Amino acid sequence: MKKLVGFILLAALLTGCTAEETLETVNDEWVVPVMAQPREILVRLPEDTLAPVLEQEGRQLYMGQDYEIMLETLSSGDLSATIRSLCGYEKDQLTVLETRQGDLDRYDFVWTMAGENGDRLGRAVILDDGTYHYCMSALRDAGDTQIVWRDVFGSFSLT
């Protein structure tokens, strides 16, 4: 009798130990996530700036008497690659000021380079919304200028 009760208890305990089968599904179609549409860049350009002299998908080049301004929209993700494409320097070779502008990350930096007429100064700003890098870079001659660049870069925003 003790053996029968022990056998029944053992059988009752073992019936709850069944393995549950797990399944994995495979889809035959490649599902590509939908990218958000890029936002529009707003900036107050200097008065003597000409209409865009070069316009491509996501890129506009504006010319002035002694400066060029480039507006670009690039894919987000690799900030170092974006900085390198704007100025040619690596991120660790520059002092990059990181701040917040509303719900966006903002990165500002400057650099110098040799030009045909002497030194040139470069300044750039990047707004990062997590999907795109919205960039403005300006190259100008190192001499005196009538343009208040702080106002130009301060007006850089998105719609």
N, CA and C atoms as an extended XYZ file, in Angstrom:
477
Properties=species:S:1:pos:R:3:atomname:S:1:resname:S:1:resid:I:1 pbc="F F F"
N         0.800       -1.174        0.000 N   MET     1
C         0.000        0.000        0.000 CA  MET     1
C         0.863        1.267        0.000 C   MET     1
N         1.914        1.263        0.805 N   LYS     2
C         2.799        2.405        0.842 CA  LYS     2
C         3.453        2.608       -0.511 C   LYS     2
N         3.768        1.499       -1.167 N   LYS     3
C         4.394        1.615       -2.481 CA  LYS     3
C         3.416        2.198       -3.495 C   LYS     3
N         2.151        1.800       -3.407 N   LEU     4
C         1.132        2.296       -4.330 CA  LEU     4
C         0.907        3.794       -4.129 C   LEU     4
N         0.819        4.258       -2.874 N   VAL     5
C         0.641        5.682       -2.586 CA  VAL     5
C         1.864        6.452       -3.069 C   VAL     5
N         3.052        5.946       -2.844 N   GLY     6
C         4.286        6.592       -3.307 CA  GLY     6
C         4.328        6.677       -4.818 C   GLY     6
N         3.883        5.612       -5.499 N   PHE     7
C         3.852        5.608       -6.958 CA  PHE     7
C         2.860        6.629       -7.495 C   PHE     7
N         1.691        6.743       -6.876 N   ILE     8
C         0.667        7.704       -7.301 CA  ILE     8
C         1.166        9.129       -7.079 C   ILE     8
N         1.809        9.390       -5.943 N   LEU     9
C         2.348       10.726       -5.683 CA  LEU     9
C         3.451       11.085       -6.679 C   LEU     9
N         4.305       10.140       -6.969 N   LEU    10
C         5.375       10.361       -7.930 CA  LEU    10
C         4.807       10.624       -9.315 C   LEU    10
N         3.792        9.877       -9.711 N   ALA    11
C         3.148       10.077      -11.005 CA  ALA    11
C         2.463       11.440      -11.064 C   ALA    11
N         1.837       11.867       -9.971 N   ALA    12
C         1.158       13.164       -9.938 CA  ALA    12
C         2.161       14.305      -10.046 C   ALA    12
N         3.319       14.150       -9.412 N   LEU    13
C         4.344       15.192       -9.482 CA  LEU    13
C         4.956       15.291      -10.868 C   LEU    13
N         5.147       14.184      -11.528 N   LEU    14
C         5.802       14.187      -12.832 CA  LEU    14
C         4.876       14.634      -13.961 C   LEU    14
N         3.583       14.594      -13.781 N   THR    15
C         2.679       14.999      -14.855 CA  THR    15
C         2.710       16.510      -15.080 C   THR    15
N         3.128       17.291      -14.112 N   GLY    16
C         3.218       18.747      -14.277 CA  GLY    16
C         4.506       19.182      -14.938 C   GLY    16
N         5.398       18.286      -15.259 N   CYS    17
C         6.715       18.613      -15.797 CA  CYS    17
C         6.772       18.388      -17.302 C   CYS    17
N         5.860       18.941      -18.011 N   THR    18
C         5.904       18.780      -19.471 CA  THR    18
C         6.584       20.002      -20.067 C   THR    18
N         7.395       19.800      -21.086 N   ALA    19
C         8.078       20.892      -21.777 CA  ALA    19
C         7.103       21.572      -22.729 C   ALA    19
N         7.123       22.912      -22.717 N   GLU    20
C         6.255       23.655      -23.601 CA  GLU    20
C         7.036       23.995      -24.861 C   GLU    20
N         6.474       23.708      -25.987 N   GLU    21
C         7.159       23.905      -27.256 CA  GLU    21
C         7.132       25.387      -27.632 C   GLU    21
N         8.302       25.916      -28.017 N   THR    22
C         8.381       27.314      -28.451 CA  THR    22
C         8.569       27.331      -29.959 C   THR    22
N         7.931       28.270      -30.586 N   LEU    23
C         7.990       28.383      -32.039 CA  LEU    23
C         8.562       29.736      -32.426 C   LEU    23
N         9.279       29.764      -33.525 N   GLU    24
C         9.817       31.003      -34.066 CA  GLU    24
C         9.280       31.158      -35.481 C   GLU    24
N         8.766       32.319      -35.775 N   THR    25
C         8.220       32.525      -37.113 CA  THR    25
C         9.232       33.264      -37.977 C   THR    25
N         9.212       32.987      -39.247 N   VAL    26
C        10.098       33.616      -40.212 CA  VAL    26
C         9.226       34.231      -41.291 C   VAL    26
N         9.501       35.491      -41.612 N   ASN    27
C         8.748       36.203      -42.635 CA  ASN    27
C         9.551       36.176      -43.932 C   ASN    27
N         8.914       35.938      -45.048 N   ASP    28
C         9.613       35.886      -46.328 CA  ASP    28
C         9.901       37.277      -46.887 C   ASP    28
N         9.262       38.306      -46.382 N   GLU    29
C         9.444       39.655      -46.887 CA  GLU    29
C        10.362       40.435      -45.958 C   GLU    29
N        11.232       41.243      -46.561 N   TRP    30
C        12.120       42.101      -45.794 CA  TRP    30
C        11.322       43.322      -45.356 C   TRP    30
N        11.215       43.509      -44.054 N   VAL    31
C        10.446       44.626      -43.523 CA  VAL    31
C        11.428       45.744      -43.191 C   VAL    31
N        11.322       46.843      -43.925 N   VAL    32
C        12.188       47.996      -43.728 CA  VAL    32
C        11.424       49.029      -42.916 C   VAL    32
N        12.007       49.497      -41.807 N   PRO    33
C        11.301       50.510      -41.024 CA  PRO    33
C        11.150       51.805      -41.828 C   PRO    33
N        10.048       52.464      -41.650 N   VAL    34
C         9.779       53.705      -42.365 CA  VAL    34
C        10.523       54.837      -41.671 C   VAL    34
N        11.351       55.553      -42.441 N   MET    35
C        12.100       56.684      -41.898 CA  MET    35
C        11.187       57.902      -41.826 C   MET    35
N        11.338       58.658      -40.796 N   ALA    36
C        10.573       59.898      -40.667 CA  ALA    36
C        11.041       60.884      -41.730 C   ALA    36
N        10.137       61.713      -42.184 N   GLN    37
C        10.495       62.739      -43.155 CA  GLN    37
C        11.349       63.802      -42.463 C   GLN    37
N        12.398       64.284      -43.137 N   PRO    38
C        13.219       65.323      -42.514 CA  PRO    38
C        12.434       66.614      -42.325 C   PRO    38
N        12.769       67.303      -41.277 N   ARG    39
C        12.131       68.588      -41.005 CA  ARG    39
C        12.795       69.674      -41.855 C   ARG    39
N        12.203       70.829      -41.872 N   GLU    40
C        12.723       71.936      -42.680 CA  GLU    40
C        13.605       72.830      -41.824 C   GLU    40
N        14.727       73.251      -42.396 N   ILE    41
C        15.672       74.128      -41.706 CA  ILE    41
C        15.234       75.576      -41.883 C   ILE    41
N        15.265       76.331      -40.798 N   LEU    42
C        14.997       77.770      -40.828 CA  LEU    42
C        16.254       78.498      -40.366 C   LEU    42
N        16.675       79.499      -41.126 N   VAL    43
C        17.836       80.306      -40.741 CA  VAL    43
C        17.699       81.685      -41.389 C   VAL    43
N        18.140       82.700      -40.676 N   ARG    44
C        18.138       84.063      -41.202 CA  ARG    44
C        19.527       84.328      -41.779 C   ARG    44
N        19.613       84.259      -43.114 N   LEU    45
C        20.886       84.441      -43.809 CA  LEU    45
C        21.220       85.922      -43.914 C   LEU    45
N        22.512       86.253      -44.045 N   PRO    46
C        22.895       87.663      -44.233 CA  PRO    46
C        22.232       88.246      -45.491 C   PRO    46
N        22.037       89.565      -45.499 N   GLU    47
C        21.311       90.223      -46.580 CA  GLU    47
C        21.979       90.096      -47.935 C   GLU    47
N        23.316       90.063      -47.993 N   ASP    48
C        23.991       90.007      -49.291 CA  ASP    48
C        24.148       88.578      -49.822 C   ASP    48
N        23.512       87.612      -49.193 N   THR    49
C        23.604       86.220      -49.623 CA  THR    49
C        22.797       86.017      -50.895 C   THR    49
N        23.423       85.372      -51.863 N   LEU    50
C        22.749       85.059      -53.117 CA  LEU    50
C        21.841       83.856      -52.922 C   LEU    50
N        20.874       83.698      -53.818 N   ALA    51
C        20.032       82.495      -53.817 CA  ALA    51
C        20.946       81.281      -53.899 C   ALA    51
N        20.456       80.106      -53.544 N   PRO    52
C        21.339       78.932      -53.576 CA  PRO    52
C        22.014       78.767      -54.942 C   PRO    52
N        23.345       78.686      -54.922 N   VAL    53
C        24.080       78.494      -56.173 CA  VAL    53
C        24.221       77.011      -56.497 C   VAL    53
N        24.013       76.170      -55.508 N   LEU    54
C        24.053       74.728      -55.705 CA  LEU    54
C        22.965       74.124      -54.831 C   LEU    54
N        22.115       73.327      -55.444 N   GLU    55
C        21.049       72.689      -54.688 CA  GLU    55
C        20.970       71.228      -55.097 C   GLU    55
N        21.123       70.353      -54.113 N   GLN    56
C        20.982       68.922      -54.301 CA  GLN    56
C        20.001       68.422      -53.264 C   GLN    56
N        19.716       67.129      -53.307 N   GLU    57
C        18.828       66.522      -52.317 CA  GLU    57
C        19.426       66.692      -50.928 C   GLU    57
N        18.786       67.489      -50.085 N   GLY    58
C        19.228       67.670      -48.704 CA  GLY    58
C        20.411       68.582      -48.539 C   GLY    58
N        20.764       69.372      -49.562 N   ARG    59
C        21.954       70.226      -49.476 CA  ARG    59
C        21.743       71.502      -50.298 C   ARG    59
N        22.055       72.660      -49.694 N   GLN    60
C        22.026       73.934      -50.399 CA  GLN    60
C        23.291       74.710      -50.063 C   GLN    60
N        23.894       75.314      -51.087 N   LEU    61
C        25.085       76.141      -50.911 CA  LEU    61
C        24.716       77.575      -51.258 C   LEU    61
N        24.978       78.496      -50.332 N   TYR    62
C        24.731       79.920      -50.523 CA  TYR    62
C        26.073       80.636      -50.544 C   TYR    62
N        26.208       81.652      -51.405 N   MET    63
C        27.469       82.394      -51.537 CA  MET    63
C        27.248       83.850      -51.158 C   MET    63
N        28.251       84.420      -50.550 N   GLY    64
C        28.298       85.846      -50.263 CA  GLY    64
C        29.582       86.397      -50.833 C   GLY    64
N        29.887       87.639      -50.530 N   GLN    65
C        31.090       88.266      -51.090 CA  GLN    65
C        32.361       87.555      -50.637 C   GLN    65
N        32.453       87.238      -49.351 N   ASP    66
C        33.671       86.603      -48.841 CA  ASP    66
C        33.360       85.397      -47.953 C   ASP    66
N        32.225       84.726      -48.219 N   TYR    67
C        31.845       83.583      -47.397 CA  TYR    67
C        30.956       82.631      -48.192 C   TYR    67
N        30.862       81.404      -47.690 N   GLU    68
C        29.942       80.393      -48.209 CA  GLU    68
C        29.205       79.792      -47.024 C   GLU    68
N        27.918       79.515      -47.209 N   ILE    69
C        27.109       78.867      -46.174 CA  ILE    69
C        26.496       77.617      -46.789 C   ILE    69
N        26.666       76.483      -46.111 N   MET    70
C        26.126       75.210      -46.581 CA  MET    70
C        25.093       74.716      -45.580 C   MET    70
N        23.904       74.382      -46.075 N   LEU    71
C        22.860       73.758      -45.267 CA  LEU    71
C        22.719       72.326      -45.749 C   LEU    71
N        22.770       71.369      -44.820 N   GLU    72
C        22.711       69.952      -45.180 CA  GLU    72
C        21.820       69.199      -44.210 C   GLU    72
N        21.209       68.142      -44.716 N   THR    73
C        20.469       67.201      -43.882 CA  THR    73
C        21.063       65.825      -44.118 C   THR    73
N        21.636       65.240      -43.069 N   LEU    74
C        22.302       63.942      -43.151 CA  LEU    74
C        21.621       62.962      -42.202 C   LEU    74
N        21.825       61.686      -42.425 N   SER    75
C        21.289       60.673      -41.516 CA  SER    75
C        21.973       60.781      -40.162 C   SER    75
N        21.201       60.614      -39.109 N   SER    76
C        21.734       60.676      -37.758 CA  SER    76
C        22.432       59.365      -37.416 C   SER    76
N        23.124       59.358      -36.320 N   GLY    77
C        23.739       58.126      -35.844 CA  GLY    77
C        25.207       58.294      -35.555 C   GLY    77
N        25.984       58.697      -36.551 N   ASP    78
C        27.429       58.813      -36.380 CA  ASP    78
C        27.812       60.289      -36.398 C   ASP    78
N        27.873       60.896      -35.222 N   LEU    79
C        28.201       62.314      -35.115 CA  LEU    79
C        29.615       62.588      -35.623 C   LEU    79
N        30.550       61.699      -35.355 N   SER    80
C        31.929       61.895      -35.800 CA  SER    80
C        32.016       61.966      -37.323 C   SER    80
N        31.270       61.124      -38.023 N   ALA    81
C        31.271       61.143      -39.487 CA  ALA    81
C        30.646       62.432      -40.007 C   ALA    81
N        29.608       62.929      -39.346 N   THR    82
C        28.992       64.188      -39.760 CA  THR    82
C        29.960       65.340      -39.582 C   THR    82
N        30.638       65.394      -38.453 N   ILE    83
C        31.627       66.457      -38.211 CA  ILE    83
C        32.744       66.379      -39.241 C   ILE    83
N        33.225       65.176      -39.515 N   ARG    84
C        34.288       64.989      -40.502 CA  ARG    84
C        33.846       65.464      -41.891 C   ARG    84
N        32.584       65.201      -42.263 N   SER    85
C        32.108       65.630      -43.582 CA  SER    85
C        31.944       67.148      -43.665 C   SER    85
N        31.687       67.812      -42.542 N   LEU    86
C        31.515       69.256      -42.559 CA  LEU    86
C        32.827       70.022      -42.619 C   LEU    86
N        33.825       69.572      -41.850 N   CYS    87
C        35.048       70.374      -41.742 CA  CYS    87
C        36.326       69.631      -42.096 C   CYS    87
N        36.271       68.317      -42.200 N   GLY    88
C        37.478       67.554      -42.512 CA  GLY    88
C        38.289       67.145      -41.296 C   GLY    88
N        37.921       67.606      -40.127 N   TYR    89
C        38.621       67.252      -38.892 CA  TYR    89
C        37.870       66.150      -38.164 C   TYR    89
N        38.604       65.388      -37.362 N   GLU    90
C        37.987       64.394      -36.498 CA  GLU    90
C        37.392       65.099      -35.281 C   GLU    90
N        36.389       64.503      -34.692 N   LYS    91
C        35.713       65.105      -33.541 CA  LYS    91
C        36.676       65.355      -32.385 C   LYS    91
N        37.611       64.446      -32.150 N   ASP    92
C        38.532       64.611      -31.020 CA  ASP    92
C        39.607       65.672      -31.283 C   ASP    92
N        39.681       66.217      -32.502 N   GLN    93
C        40.615       67.302      -32.803 CA  GLN    93
C        39.983       68.673      -32.584 C   GLN    93
N        38.698       68.707      -32.305 N   LEU    94
C        37.955       69.955      -32.142 CA  LEU    94
C        37.380       70.042      -30.734 C   LEU    94
N        37.014       71.249      -30.352 N   THR    95
C        36.231       71.443      -29.135 CA  THR    95
C        34.782       71.576      -29.574 C   THR    95
N        33.986       70.571      -29.253 N   VAL    96
C        32.584       70.542      -29.670 CA  VAL    96
C        31.730       70.892      -28.457 C   VAL    96
N        30.967       71.968      -28.585 N   LEU    97
C        30.080       72.420      -27.517 CA  LEU    97
C        28.729       71.752      -27.712 C   LEU    97
N        28.313       70.944      -26.732 N   GLU    98
C        27.040       70.220      -26.813 CA  GLU    98
C        26.029       70.875      -25.877 C   GLU    98
N        24.887       71.295      -26.452 N   THR    99
C        23.811       71.905      -25.673 CA  THR    99
C        22.482       71.318      -26.139 C   THR    99
N        21.397       71.790      -25.556 N   ARG   100
C        20.045       71.390      -25.970 CA  ARG   100
C        19.345       72.604      -26.555 C   ARG   100
N        18.612       72.397      -27.624 N   GLN   101
C        17.778       73.442      -28.220 CA  GLN   101
C        16.381       72.852      -28.337 C   GLN   101
N        15.562       73.108      -27.362 N   GLY   102
C        14.234       72.493      -27.319 CA  GLY   102
C        14.382       71.001      -27.073 C   GLY   102
N        13.837       70.195      -27.979 N   ASP   103
C        13.942       68.740      -27.853 CA  ASP   103
C        15.077       68.166      -28.694 C   ASP   103
N        15.990       69.023      -29.179 N   LEU   104
C        17.081       68.607      -30.059 CA  LEU   104
C        18.426       68.743      -29.353 C   LEU   104
N        19.361       67.860      -29.712 N   ASP   105
C        20.749       68.023      -29.290 CA  ASP   105
C        21.414       68.983      -30.272 C   ASP   105
N        22.190       69.927      -29.761 N   ARG   106
C        22.864       70.910      -30.607 CA  ARG   106
C        24.366       70.803      -30.371 C   ARG   106
N        25.121       70.781      -31.462 N   TYR   107
C        26.580       70.693      -31.414 CA  TYR   107
C        27.150       71.868      -32.207 C   TYR   107
N        28.004       72.679      -31.576 N   ASP   108
C        28.658       73.822      -32.222 CA  ASP   108
C        30.162       73.624      -32.177 C   ASP   108
N        30.857       74.019      -33.249 N   PHE   109
C        32.316       73.944      -33.268 CA  PHE   109
C        32.856       74.887      -34.333 C   PHE   109
N        34.133       75.226      -34.207 N   VAL   110
C        34.818       76.114      -35.155 CA  VAL   110
C        36.139       75.469      -35.558 C   VAL   110
N        36.697       75.935      -36.677 N   TRP   111
C        37.989       75.454      -37.146 CA  TRP   111
C        38.599       76.506      -38.069 C   TRP   111
N        39.880       76.378      -38.364 N   THR   112
C        40.559       77.255      -39.311 CA  THR   112
C        41.182       76.402      -40.396 C   THR   112
N        41.411       77.042      -41.534 N   MET   113
C        42.045       76.345      -42.643 CA  MET   113
C        42.731       77.375      -43.536 C   MET   113
N        43.658       76.922      -44.345 N   ALA   114
C        44.340       77.802      -45.286 CA  ALA   114
C        43.483       77.948      -46.537 C   ALA   114
N        43.401       79.163      -47.057 N   GLY   115
C        42.652       79.431      -48.273 CA  GLY   115
C        43.534       80.117      -49.297 C   GLY   115
N        42.969       80.417      -50.454 N   GLU   116
C        43.741       81.063      -51.515 CA  GLU   116
C        44.151       82.476      -51.130 C   GLU   116
N        43.334       83.176      -50.371 N   ASN   117
C        43.614       84.557      -49.978 CA  ASN   117
C        44.042       84.675      -48.527 C   ASN   117
N        44.528       83.606      -47.937 N   GLY   118
C        44.929       83.629      -46.530 CA  GLY   118
C        44.083       82.672      -45.722 C   GLY   118
N        44.092       82.881      -44.413 N   ASP   119
C        43.356       81.983      -43.523 CA  ASP   119
C        41.857       82.123      -43.715 C   ASP   119
N        41.169       81.008      -43.502 N   ARG   120
C        39.704       80.979      -43.542 CA  ARG   120
C        39.210       80.436      -42.215 C   ARG   120
N        38.110       80.969      -41.748 N   LEU   121
C        37.486       80.520      -40.509 CA  LEU   121
C        36.232       79.743      -40.851 C   LEU   121
N        36.044       78.628      -40.159 N   GLY   122
C        34.852       77.821      -40.348 CA  GLY   122
C        34.091       77.708      -39.046 C   GLY   122
N        32.795       77.684      -39.173 N   ARG   123
C        31.933       77.497      -38.001 CA  ARG   123
C        30.778       76.620      -38.440 C   ARG   123
N        30.364       75.706      -37.572 N   ALA   124
C        29.270       74.803      -37.922 CA  ALA   124
C        28.394       74.543      -36.709 C   ALA   124
N        27.152       74.186      -37.002 N   VAL   125
C        26.196       73.788      -35.981 CA  VAL   125
C        25.448       72.571      -36.523 C   VAL   125
N        25.180       71.621      -35.640 N   ILE   126
C        24.425       70.415      -35.985 CA  ILE   126
C        23.272       70.298      -34.998 C   ILE   126
N        22.072       70.124      -35.517 N   LEU   127
C        20.907       69.811      -34.690 CA  LEU   127
C        20.559       68.358      -34.941 C   LEU   127
N        20.432       67.574      -33.872 N   ASP   128
C        20.184       66.142      -33.969 CA  ASP   128
C        18.832       65.816      -33.337 C   ASP   128
N        17.897       65.293      -34.164 N   ASP   129
C        16.589       64.897      -33.642 CA  ASP   129
C        16.484       63.392      -33.426 C   ASP   129
N        17.603       62.678      -33.565 N   GLY   130
C        17.615       61.231      -33.392 CA  GLY   130
C        17.473       60.479      -34.704 C   GLY   130
N        16.956       61.136      -35.737 N   THR   131
C        16.800       60.518      -37.049 CA  THR   131
C        17.701       61.181      -38.083 C   THR   131
N        17.824       62.504      -37.998 N   TYR   132
C        18.634       63.265      -38.949 CA  TYR   132
C        19.553       64.232      -38.220 C   TYR   132
N        20.668       64.562      -38.890 N   HIS   133
C        21.536       65.653      -38.478 CA  HIS   133
C        21.256       66.811      -39.427 C   HIS   133
N        20.794       67.931      -38.881 N   TYR   134
C        20.537       69.138      -39.657 CA  TYR   134
C        21.738       70.044      -39.436 C   TYR   134
N        22.458       70.368      -40.502 N   CYS   135
C        23.753       71.028      -40.372 CA  CYS   135
C        23.789       72.357      -41.108 C   CYS   135
N        24.485       73.315      -40.519 N   MET   136
C        24.819       74.558      -41.192 CA  MET   136
C        26.292       74.810      -40.944 C   MET   136
N        27.023       75.034      -42.015 N   SER   137
C        28.437       75.370      -41.879 CA  SER   137
C        28.713       76.623      -42.698 C   SER   137
N        29.616       77.452      -42.193 N   ALA   138
C        29.986       78.693      -42.870 CA  ALA   138
C        31.501       78.781      -42.927 C   ALA   138
N        32.010       79.116      -44.085 N   LEU   139
C        33.433       79.386      -44.278 CA  LEU   139
C        33.559       80.837      -44.702 C   LEU   139
N        34.465       81.563      -44.059 N   ARG   140
C        34.656       82.964      -44.420 CA  ARG   140
C        36.125       83.319      -44.311 C   ARG   140
N        36.484       84.420      -44.981 N   ASP   141
C        37.846       84.913      -44.881 CA  ASP   141
C        38.091       85.414      -43.465 C   ASP   141
N        39.340       85.346      -43.028 N   ALA   142
C        39.665       85.679      -41.640 CA  ALA   142
C        39.640       87.175      -41.361 C   ALA   142
N        39.528       88.023      -42.362 N   GLY   143
C        39.516       89.477      -42.140 CA  GLY   143
C        38.238       89.953      -41.473 C   GLY   143
N        38.154       91.273      -41.320 N   ASP   144
C        36.958       91.856      -40.723 CA  ASP   144
C        35.743       91.585      -41.590 C   ASP   144
N        34.597       91.477      -40.955 N   THR   145
C        33.349       91.246      -41.672 CA  THR   145
C        32.255       92.095      -41.058 C   THR   145
N        31.289       92.486      -41.860 N   GLN   146
C        30.159       93.271      -41.383 CA  GLN   146
C        29.043       92.373      -40.849 C   GLN   146
N        29.161       91.083      -41.058 N   ILE   147
C        28.112       90.141      -40.682 CA  ILE   147
C        28.280       89.756      -39.209 C   ILE   147
N        27.193       89.756      -38.483 N   VAL   148
C        27.207       89.302      -37.093 CA  VAL   148
C        26.857       87.813      -37.128 C   VAL   148
N        27.868       86.974      -37.103 N   TRP   149
C        27.675       85.530      -37.270 CA  TRP   149
C        26.901       84.930      -36.105 C   TRP   149
N        26.998       85.548      -34.936 N   ARG   150
C        26.241       85.058      -33.782 CA  ARG   150
C        24.740       85.090      -34.071 C   ARG   150
N        24.284       86.141      -34.764 N   ASP   151
C        22.860       86.244      -35.116 CA  ASP   151
C        22.458       85.183      -36.134 C   ASP   151
N        23.323       84.921      -37.103 N   VAL   152
C        23.038       83.921      -38.134 CA  VAL   152
C        22.925       82.539      -37.492 C   VAL   152
N        23.906       82.173      -36.688 N   PHE   153
C        23.900       80.847      -36.072 CA  PHE   153
C        22.841       80.741      -34.973 C   PHE   153
N        22.501       81.845      -34.329 N   GLY   154
C        21.460       81.845      -33.320 CA  GLY   154
C        20.072       81.635      -33.915 C   GLY   154
N        19.915       82.008      -35.195 N   SER   155
C        18.606       81.850      -35.841 CA  SER   155
C        18.394       80.458      -36.427 C   SER   155
N        19.395       79.610      -36.379 N   PHE   156
C        19.306       78.261      -36.964 CA  PHE   156
C        18.353       77.400      -36.138 C   PHE   156
N        17.270       76.951      -36.764 N   SER   157
C        16.276       76.120      -36.077 CA  SER   157
C        15.539       75.270      -37.094 C   SER   157
N        14.565       74.480      -36.613 N   LEU   158
C        13.783       73.590      -37.469 CA  LEU   158
C        12.299       73.912      -37.322 C   LEU   158
N        11.531       73.585      -38.378 N   THR   159
C        10.088       73.756      -38.293 CA  THR   159
C         9.454       72.514      -37.727 C   THR   159
